[in-house]
Amino acid sequence: MSMTSNRVANKSSGSRTKDLLERFQTVRQFSNFLCEPLSPEDCTVQSMTEASPTKWQLAHTSWFFETFILEVVQPDFRPFHPQFRTLFNSYYNTVGDQHPRPGRGFLTRPTLETVLEYRAHIDRAIENLFRNDRLDASSLEVLELGIQHEQQHQELILTDLKHLFFMNPLRPVYREAQKLGSGDATPLDWISFEEGLYKIGHHEDGFAFDNEGPLHKVFLPSFKIANRPVLVREYLEFIRDGGYQTPELWLADGWAAVQNEGWEKPLYWLSDDEEVRAFTFGGERTLSLNEPMCHVSYYEADAFATWAGCRLPTEQEWEVAAQGESKEGNFVENQIFHPSPMISGQTKFFGDVWEWTRSPYMPYPGFKPAQGALGEYNGKFMCNQIVLRGGSCATSESHIRSTYRNFFFPNARWQFSGIRLAKDNL
Amino acid sequence: MSMTSNRVANKSSGSRTKDLLERFQTVRQFSNFLCEPLSPEDCTVQSMTEASPTKWQLAHTSWFFETFILEVVQPDFRPFHPQFRTLFNSYYNTVGDQHPRPGRGFLTRPTLETVLEYRAHIDRAIENLFRNDRLDASSLEVLELGIQHEQQHQELILTDLKHLFFMNPLRPVYREAQKLGSGDATPLDWISFEEGLYKIGHHEDGFAFDNEGPLHKVFLPSFKIANRPVLVREYLEFIRDGGYQTPELWLADGWAAVQNEGWEKPLYWLSDDEEVRAFTFGGERTLSLNEPMCHVSYYEADAFATWAGCRLPTEQEWEVAAQGESKEGNFVENQIFHPSPMISGQTKFFGDVWEWTRSPYMPYPGFKPAQGALGEYNGKFMCNQIVLRGGSCATSESHIRSTYRNFFFPNARWQFSGIRLAKDNL
Amino acid sequence: MSMTSNRVANKSSGSRTKDLLERFQTVRQFSNFLCEPLSPEDCTVQSMTEASPTKWQLAHTSWFFETFILEVVQPDFRPFHPQFRTLFNSYYNTVGDQHPRPGRGFLTRPTLETVLEYRAHIDRAIENLFRNDRLDASSLEVLELGIQHEQQHQELILTDLKHLFFMNPLRPVYREAQKLGSGDATPLDWISFEEGLYKIGHHEDGFAFDNEGPLHKVFLPSFKIANRPVLVREYLEFIRDGGYQTPELWLADGWAAVQNEGWEKPLYWLSDDEEVRAFTFGGERTLSLNEPMCHVSYYEADAFATWAGCRLPTEQEWEVAAQGESKEGNFVENQIFHPSPMISGQTKFFGDVWEWTRSPYMPYPGFKPAQGALGEYNGKFMCNQIVLRGGSCATSESHIRSTYRNFFFPNARWQFSGIRLAKDNL
Amino acid sequence: MSMTSNRVANKSSGSRTKDLLERFQTVRQFSNFLCEPLSPEDCTVQSMTEASPTKWQLAHTSWFFETFILEVVQPDFRPFHPQFRTLFNSYYNTVGDQHPRPGRGFLTRPTLETVLEYRAHIDRAIENLFRNDRLDASSLEVLELGIQHEQQHQELILTDLKHLFFMNPLRPVYREAQKLGSGDATPLDWISFEEGLYKIGHHEDGFAFDNEGPLHKVFLPSFKIANRPVLVREYLEFIRDGGYQTPELWLADGWAAVQNEGWEKPLYWLSDDEEVRAFTFGGERTLSLNEPMCHVSYYEADAFATWAGCRLPTEQEWEVAAQGESKEGNFVENQIFHPSPMISGQTKFFGDVWEWTRSPYMPYPGFKPAQGALGEYNGKFMCNQIVLRGGSCATSESHIRSTYRNFFFPNARWQFSGIRLAKDNL
């Protein structure tokens, strides 16, 4: 299967399998860990069509293993519940009907308790397959995909939950905010690249999604890219300069969004008069001016870049620039759940915030979706969405890499999405 | 206060007060009883704007006592939670802001547990007021109103829950269906009334809402009214005769609803080929052909009556006809939560199903809403809605009377709403 | 047919027929006269679903005569155009399919020129039937209905056109505003009526719509009704007293409309700072403070009445009060197309503005719609609408009477709709 | 100005100017010619938000010359009408306010007659500037842009009109269909290209829009592209093979459109049982199976390509392939207003139908919008839209070239938009 075609084994097959089991267990447990502070009510409600209830995501990630591994491999497979096939099918038409997306929040049953049993049941079944050596290479590849898939949903659990909590005037606290340093105003620096042919796409050992390949050549004109994401202090200047009131800075569809949605500041900002007060996973708090900007749409990112006399990087430029950079950063393992202030001297490409590129999410040359249901994983979304790169404070460190292509619609603001500037090298 | 102006005391004040305390406690406990089969998830979700989550209703009914009694009477009143005043204010502009109605389902916090504590807190506080003799006549009247208000919400808890469960393909069972007799096809009989001046409106001892008065005279032409509601078997004939495909039978707005909503049968009916299968509080089951029709809108009730060569009664006709009739019937205390089949010889005006009249919900001559917030209880809804009479299988027996005016928009189908026929006496 | 059951002939049949022909010709020509200032473009566009293009109305009124008379009476009937039967059918399901109402404005063809030919063709055909004595009593009754129907559409042509012109920032002038006197502030007086049984409904010679009967008795408690409609100066006080910002004054659905639609003043008012500037058929002009208020919804009328410590009259009260009053007033024949200022001493019940009653539009006791298509004329709209009485400056004088029941949805503002106050006589 | 930066003069300046005047006059007259079969009504109505009334377009194209040339150049400039600046401003925020797009169809005034006077007035004024030698190089460049702009609107006048006429059940005929040959089933051939660096973008003499540059290098992998667009007969196979019922063939957003819009065939197709009947500018007619497919969205084009085991070309592939090809084709000058059947041996890249590429409409590397209002011409639409190439039967022959980038939203179907296949060269 193409998703994992580059996952060439350097290790012995046995130790690789054992690693996989461990990662399976670790990742599955981390989902449960994320839900510990949540009540059954918190896990059930859907705050908008684009978001899914936590409970649904806990079940759906289990459904993935059940449908694509257990059902294929177990000789005497019997579903945990016959209707789960439909209820927790997200969008796989090849698998069959799906419970309508806007109705995910009506599923008060199965209860959270039952869903946790469902998870445990699937975990045991998968572990049994490992124990009995029932997983061939193809199943192991799907299992790897299932693990990565669950990591993606861990991030969505967090972002969807933040949106839900924001709808509640009580402003619930998910986890108490950790004391964060205030950082300093790391100066913006430009990294230059010469024009030339560059290789883009996944080509190393290790897992990658099918949309990260095939490896291919692109010609890039000379460009410069910022050494760090845009900070709160910079975005605040844009706001105070009338950014949200100046149509010339905006894409036409962006300006329409500003007017129709009444946007005057980023999502979750409560006020920006003296200091910036925002809703976070630690409740309402004052943002550091030196932390990376977050919760902006592509439209806002683009307007900011225009205002700054720059532009957003293409995803190819971003990838070329990030290839040699350190992957250290503020990921979900930090359990801060918020971008952390910059510290001078850092060149940050990973963690904190996903960075909007200016690249529509399209197939790479030669891309072919996999056969069967898993071919629906990525390919059919290659329209109307924009690529983001680099991972965020809600992403697993083990999940990210320089070729990773995240994608959202250009009006999406509820992800930890920020801005990196670029410009032509004239 | 006008709501209770007829509540003349025959009993000594002391015994009346003791009765009231008992009723308060009984009614409050019954709300909790209704929620026993429910998970926290079930209590939290809002399935449509017109419906409210169970948890919200448990809190709102407590808010009513807190806001209109504790806050008024307690010298050292402190709210259980400062934000509840807004969160659980339904529509009292005089009290202040309200959490937006379509957002009631986003309130995963407070949890069900906290709401139950809130209830217990309010109960204790009210009981203390009784104990310390802190309730004057005016407060006792508001308390009575609060009890009646809670009974209204008990019915809404059930109807809103039924709608929520119906959105779930698992078709959850609220309580196992009790074995019901199948009844027999009670023949339809007509009760005749002469033309003349009749007295309408509440005038007896005991509580009544302000909208049931003042007592006033109306002139009614001679009319006939059916001795029982329309049965499933009769409505089935209407369907099979093409009722939902014949525009001439429908009010213009009703026909628009049929087309826009794709109505082909009553709400909750799953099929009507051989037998009628419907979603009930006991899950999917076969309906008895002899049970009263339920879950139809005013539009369907009116179209059925037209098809049958009859019309719906006015609310005045209904009240005149019901005045002398037995109040025995199938109420929520039966814990059947479904209309029960008719038995020959019964003349049923109460229980089983609310009966659509043809009367828009308007003030009676001389009606004046109360001063202050409680004046918002009924008066401001006197537009665009239609009166229903008689109570249903989800109504408390102690809550209904012949002057009781329920009201819903003409397209509403999720109440236990049925049909009684009438005609001119020519 | 019930519409005209009271149209007992006092005159000889021959002279009655001749009168009818003359009225037919006069009314048909008046439609054309109303369109003289209009361009083909003006006649074609539909500004909202509730409104219809002038051209469509010119054709539809002709379709009425073609469908309900020519098609019935002419032995060799051939339609002017085979598709007009559907295109210009407003809502008669019995006749067949209808071009969708929101799509009336897409009909650039037939051109205005063709529609005027269609009108001339129908006129000639009807005149021929008169000449050849082909119209029996039944056809003559339908013809009378057709004339009345066309008069109704003449008013709608004007109100729909005013709405269309208001959508155009050029603020087109329909006909130059005539110089109007400024009137004086006629004092408000109350006319009292004793409680008792009153007869309501049409019972005189002459045409009436089916909805005006049958004649029937109602019991009315004692009441007072104002001697004239509410004036601009009075409504201005309501505005300046914060009427549009005070939810307690409004029906719940009215307050929702205020908030959702952003209402801050009546429709067509442009400003009310120093003087009231409004859009009229003569373009933008300053309103006289002494002219009757206009272009308010039922919600606004009801809120104003509440603010004034009064209420709106029921339609029965209005009819009883108007029965003996002069029918003189400012009607469309005046060609002012705007309410005219009051002059002291007048008691005005007719003309200038339709007056919102508090009565939902419902059938009178004993009402039965006619058989066949013409039964759809009135009966099926008896839901969700409110009765208005008295006619306006856009109504024909020959069209109005004290029993006349006009009806619109409570949020409608584009009619010449105003307010008369009433109160209980305590 | 960057739009015309490549418009290097080979001719003497004088003859170039004379040519421009002639082209100005020819193009302006062609707009009027297109409207000759139309009534004032036809020119006024707006059938959907995306479309504009003919009259509005006739005025807006004149407004362009008035605003961007007369106002700049004329020393004593006075607008034709002071409110036209707002009324006929399409989307230039730099110029000022705009009449809301969905309200363009409410502008019954100015009449068509006045708009034609406006056009004549602008024509005379521009001609005077030529005569008096008042146009400097910069103004001449804007004039060229205005001519091109008017040609774009000529195509939109046709496509918007077709949509309007389709909303009318009378199915108006714009111009009688000319007798067309039936063509033959030109075999599909593939043209191969080697991988390598290619130059993309405008670089020749003559006008080009700013979005066609700058000229830049791209690396393209080896690919094949079809020698002609997809024919009706091929698309019919897709339909008969269940294309519209097979979600696996569709992009996720495309499948949502199929379901939400109820798509079962291309726009304007009336039936496809035995033969394909479709609405055309000549009324309803039978399509030739050998004519290029038309009126499909990007979603349909993409699904068809997937079904065919191919893909759509990128815009770079298309441009490379078209560079050397003949520009002969079926353009608007043919006055057929419909794609014409293929004839064997043709390799068609231009005319008949715009061809959906798979390229989102994005800026080329180094693209900078012009300063001022004309910078809003193209740049701000570079989001959410898809590039189409090649021109159609509604495009002017003098308007098209291989670098021309048209763009529409992926759900758009009312343009003459078709399909060309491509595939990787493996």
Tab-separated table of C-alpha atoms in Angstrom, chain C residues 62-273:
chain	number	residue	atom	x	y	z
C	62	SER	CA	-56.492	37.982	-16.896
C	63	TRP	CA	-55.809	34.299	-16.337
C	64	PHE	CA	-58.518	34.385	-13.702
C	65	PHE	CA	-61.155	35.421	-16.240
C	66	GLU	CA	-59.765	33.069	-18.864
C	67	THR	CA	-59.702	30.042	-16.582
C	68	PHE	CA	-62.838	30.508	-14.582
C	69	ILE	CA	-65.066	32.056	-17.255
C	70	LEU	CA	-63.837	31.640	-20.818
C	71	GLU	CA	-62.769	28.060	-20.369
C	72	VAL	CA	-66.121	27.250	-18.766
C	73	VAL	CA	-68.407	29.202	-21.063
C	74	GLN	CA	-66.815	29.349	-24.504
C	75	PRO	CA	-67.825	26.305	-26.565
C	76	ASP	CA	-64.712	26.549	-28.726
C	77	PHE	CA	-62.370	27.768	-26.014
C	78	ARG	CA	-58.711	27.862	-26.925
C	79	PRO	CA	-56.220	29.327	-24.513
C	80	PHE	CA	-54.296	32.431	-25.481
C	81	HIS	CA	-51.125	30.462	-24.769
C	82	PRO	CA	-51.104	26.859	-23.566
C	83	GLN	CA	-48.451	27.427	-20.911
C	84	PHE	CA	-50.133	30.424	-19.334
C	85	ARG	CA	-52.396	28.041	-17.434
C	86	THR	CA	-49.414	27.050	-15.319
C	87	LEU	CA	-47.368	30.252	-15.467
C	88	PHE	CA	-50.095	32.501	-14.144
C	89	ASN	CA	-51.837	30.115	-11.787
C	90	SER	CA	-51.147	31.600	-8.379
C	91	TYR	CA	-52.128	28.838	-5.985
C	92	TYR	CA	-55.083	26.880	-7.344
C	93	ASN	CA	-54.103	23.263	-6.908
C	94	THR	CA	-57.465	22.252	-8.310
C	95	VAL	CA	-56.553	23.918	-11.611
C	96	GLY	CA	-53.178	22.179	-11.722
C	97	ASP	CA	-49.498	22.911	-11.443
C	98	GLN	CA	-48.155	26.350	-10.677
C	99	HIS	CA	-44.975	28.089	-11.670
C	100	PRO	CA	-43.065	28.371	-8.374
C	101	ARG	CA	-43.822	31.605	-6.579
C	102	PRO	CA	-40.176	32.626	-5.976
C	103	GLY	CA	-39.600	32.257	-9.738
C	104	ARG	CA	-42.207	34.729	-10.938
C	105	GLY	CA	-39.499	37.282	-11.490
C	106	PHE	CA	-37.563	35.054	-13.894
C	107	LEU	CA	-40.321	35.319	-16.493
C	108	THR	CA	-38.832	37.951	-18.755
C	109	ARG	CA	-40.998	36.349	-21.406
C	110	PRO	CA	-43.814	36.864	-22.157
C	111	THR	CA	-42.849	40.513	-22.539
C	112	LEU	CA	-44.974	43.293	-21.115
C	113	GLU	CA	-46.194	43.928	-24.647
C	114	THR	CA	-47.445	40.352	-24.966
C	115	VAL	CA	-49.087	40.522	-21.578
C	116	LEU	CA	-50.929	43.673	-22.597
C	117	GLU	CA	-52.091	41.854	-25.727
C	118	TYR	CA	-53.205	39.006	-23.497
C	119	ARG	CA	-55.217	41.472	-21.453
C	120	ALA	CA	-56.815	42.993	-24.542
C	121	HIS	CA	-57.627	39.523	-25.853
C	122	ILE	CA	-59.360	38.571	-22.627
C	123	ASP	CA	-61.213	41.869	-22.496
C	124	ARG	CA	-62.561	41.377	-25.986
C	125	ALA	CA	-63.565	37.811	-25.247
C	126	ILE	CA	-65.435	38.772	-22.107
C	127	GLU	CA	-67.109	41.657	-23.869
C	128	ASN	CA	-68.202	39.265	-26.593
C	129	LEU	CA	-69.766	37.014	-24.017
C	130	PHE	CA	-71.736	39.989	-22.719
C	131	ARG	CA	-72.728	40.970	-26.205
C	132	ASN	CA	-73.880	37.479	-27.051
C	133	ASP	CA	-75.585	37.030	-23.718
C	134	ARG	CA	-73.526	33.999	-22.938
C	135	LEU	CA	-73.094	34.655	-19.229
C	136	ASP	CA	-75.523	32.918	-16.941
C	137	ALA	CA	-76.026	33.849	-13.309
C	138	SER	CA	-73.208	31.655	-12.138
C	139	SER	CA	-70.739	33.116	-14.639
C	140	LEU	CA	-71.770	36.605	-13.708
C	141	GLU	CA	-70.998	35.825	-10.099
C	142	VAL	CA	-67.561	34.587	-11.052
C	143	LEU	CA	-67.086	37.672	-13.166
C	144	GLU	CA	-67.912	39.832	-10.186
C	145	LEU	CA	-65.370	37.859	-8.188
C	146	GLY	CA	-62.838	38.384	-10.953
C	147	ILE	CA	-63.390	42.144	-10.816
C	148	GLN	CA	-62.945	42.191	-7.056
C	149	HIS	CA	-59.891	39.976	-7.455
C	150	GLU	CA	-58.384	42.431	-9.904
C	151	GLN	CA	-58.984	45.267	-7.478
C	152	GLN	CA	-57.123	43.331	-4.831
C	153	HIS	CA	-54.211	42.925	-7.215
C	154	GLN	CA	-54.266	46.611	-8.060
C	155	GLU	CA	-53.405	47.273	-4.441
C	156	LEU	CA	-50.729	44.591	-4.528
C	157	ILE	CA	-49.270	46.014	-7.726
C	158	LEU	CA	-48.752	49.253	-5.846
C	159	THR	CA	-47.374	47.788	-2.621
C	160	ASP	CA	-45.103	45.341	-4.431
C	161	LEU	CA	-43.843	48.105	-6.679
C	162	LYS	CA	-43.087	50.349	-3.725
C	163	HIS	CA	-40.998	47.580	-2.240
C	164	LEU	CA	-39.160	47.057	-5.515
C	165	PHE	CA	-38.418	50.749	-5.952
C	166	PHE	CA	-37.147	50.933	-2.386
C	167	MET	CA	-34.513	48.294	-3.234
C	168	ASN	CA	-33.080	50.696	-5.806
C	169	PRO	CA	-30.724	53.355	-4.420
C	170	LEU	CA	-31.910	55.669	-7.202
C	171	ARG	CA	-35.218	55.777	-5.311
C	172	PRO	CA	-37.402	55.990	-8.427
C	173	VAL	CA	-40.450	58.214	-8.405
C	174	TYR	CA	-43.664	56.482	-9.383
C	175	ARG	CA	-45.784	59.600	-9.634
C	176	GLU	CA	-44.798	63.019	-8.408
C	177	ALA	CA	-46.043	63.593	-4.896
C	178	GLN	CA	-49.055	65.838	-4.841
C	179	LYS	CA	-48.961	68.765	-2.502
C	180	LEU	CA	-50.589	67.608	0.692
C	181	GLY	CA	-51.900	69.720	3.538
C	182	SER	CA	-50.174	69.174	6.827
C	183	GLY	CA	-53.364	68.549	8.803
C	184	ASP	CA	-53.563	69.096	12.518
C	185	ALA	CA	-53.156	66.940	15.557
C	186	THR	CA	-56.693	65.615	15.771
C	187	PRO	CA	-57.179	64.667	19.390
C	188	LEU	CA	-57.671	61.023	20.115
C	189	ASP	CA	-61.181	60.219	21.255
C	190	TRP	CA	-62.696	56.989	22.457
C	191	ILE	CA	-65.954	55.549	21.229
C	192	SER	CA	-67.627	53.249	23.756
C	193	PHE	CA	-69.682	50.141	23.146
C	194	GLU	CA	-71.773	48.219	25.609
C	195	GLU	CA	-71.364	44.514	26.142
C	196	GLY	CA	-73.869	42.409	24.276
C	197	LEU	CA	-74.610	40.166	21.359
C	198	TYR	CA	-73.661	41.686	18.033
C	199	LYS	CA	-74.143	40.498	14.487
C	200	ILE	CA	-70.969	40.111	12.530
C	201	GLY	CA	-70.482	39.351	8.865
C	202	HIS	CA	-71.885	40.321	5.529
C	203	HIS	CA	-75.641	40.504	5.237
C	204	GLU	CA	-76.412	43.358	2.881
C	205	ASP	CA	-76.930	43.514	-0.820
C	206	GLY	CA	-73.869	43.567	-2.925
C	207	PHE	CA	-70.813	41.492	-3.307
C	208	ALA	CA	-68.802	40.068	-0.446
C	209	PHE	CA	-66.077	37.456	-0.255
C	210	ASP	CA	-66.988	34.102	1.209
C	211	ASN	CA	-64.790	34.794	4.232
C	212	GLU	CA	-67.046	37.678	5.286
C	213	GLY	CA	-69.867	35.289	6.140
C	214	PRO	CA	-71.906	33.682	7.322
C	215	LEU	CA	-73.590	36.370	9.340
C	216	HIS	CA	-73.372	35.265	12.941
C	217	LYS	CA	-73.725	36.408	16.498
C	218	VAL	CA	-70.874	37.143	18.852
C	219	PHE	CA	-70.892	38.245	22.422
C	220	LEU	CA	-68.627	41.224	23.025
C	221	PRO	CA	-67.709	42.609	26.433
C	222	SER	CA	-67.875	46.356	26.747
C	223	PHE	CA	-65.000	48.111	24.936
C	224	LYS	CA	-63.689	51.444	23.698
C	225	ILE	CA	-62.147	52.071	20.339
C	226	ALA	CA	-60.192	55.068	19.076
C	227	ASN	CA	-61.845	57.485	16.681
C	228	ARG	CA	-58.868	57.550	14.345
C	229	PRO	CA	-55.667	55.649	13.538
C	230	VAL	CA	-52.380	56.306	15.300
C	231	LEU	CA	-50.462	59.237	13.826
C	232	VAL	CA	-46.822	59.594	12.923
C	233	ARG	CA	-46.297	61.961	15.850
C	234	GLU	CA	-47.517	59.336	18.292
C	235	TYR	CA	-45.421	56.571	16.847
C	236	LEU	CA	-42.413	58.849	16.962
C	237	GLU	CA	-42.898	59.177	20.724
C	238	PHE	CA	-42.845	55.405	20.992
C	239	ILE	CA	-39.559	55.285	19.089
C	240	ARG	CA	-38.014	58.069	21.151
C	241	ASP	CA	-39.122	56.349	24.311
C	242	GLY	CA	-36.998	53.347	23.309
C	243	GLY	CA	-39.841	51.253	21.986
C	244	TYR	CA	-37.598	49.225	19.689
C	245	GLN	CA	-35.166	48.557	22.546
C	246	THR	CA	-37.645	47.396	25.189
C	247	PRO	CA	-38.400	43.680	24.985
C	248	GLU	CA	-41.157	43.831	27.588
C	249	LEU	CA	-43.367	45.668	25.118
C	250	TRP	CA	-43.202	42.983	22.482
C	251	LEU	CA	-44.713	39.643	21.730
C	252	ALA	CA	-41.995	36.980	21.843
C	253	ASP	CA	-42.084	36.452	18.073
C	254	GLY	CA	-42.121	40.192	17.572
C	255	TRP	CA	-39.035	40.710	19.677
C	256	ALA	CA	-37.316	37.947	17.709
C	257	ALA	CA	-38.174	39.817	14.514
C	258	VAL	CA	-36.808	43.083	15.924
C	259	GLN	CA	-33.521	41.376	16.703
C	260	ASN	CA	-33.194	39.164	13.637
C	261	GLU	CA	-34.230	41.855	11.167
C	262	GLY	CA	-32.592	44.744	12.960
C	263	TRP	CA	-35.807	46.755	13.037
C	264	GLU	CA	-35.373	50.229	14.474
C	265	LYS	CA	-38.153	52.027	12.687
C	266	PRO	CA	-41.038	51.340	10.301
C	267	LEU	CA	-40.339	50.138	6.807
C	268	TYR	CA	-39.465	52.908	4.331
C	269	TRP	CA	-38.448	55.354	7.047
C	270	LEU	CA	-35.032	56.696	6.154
C	271	SER	CA	-34.403	58.856	9.205
C	272	ASP	CA	-36.317	60.292	12.120
C	273	ASP	CA	-33.842	62.632	13.730
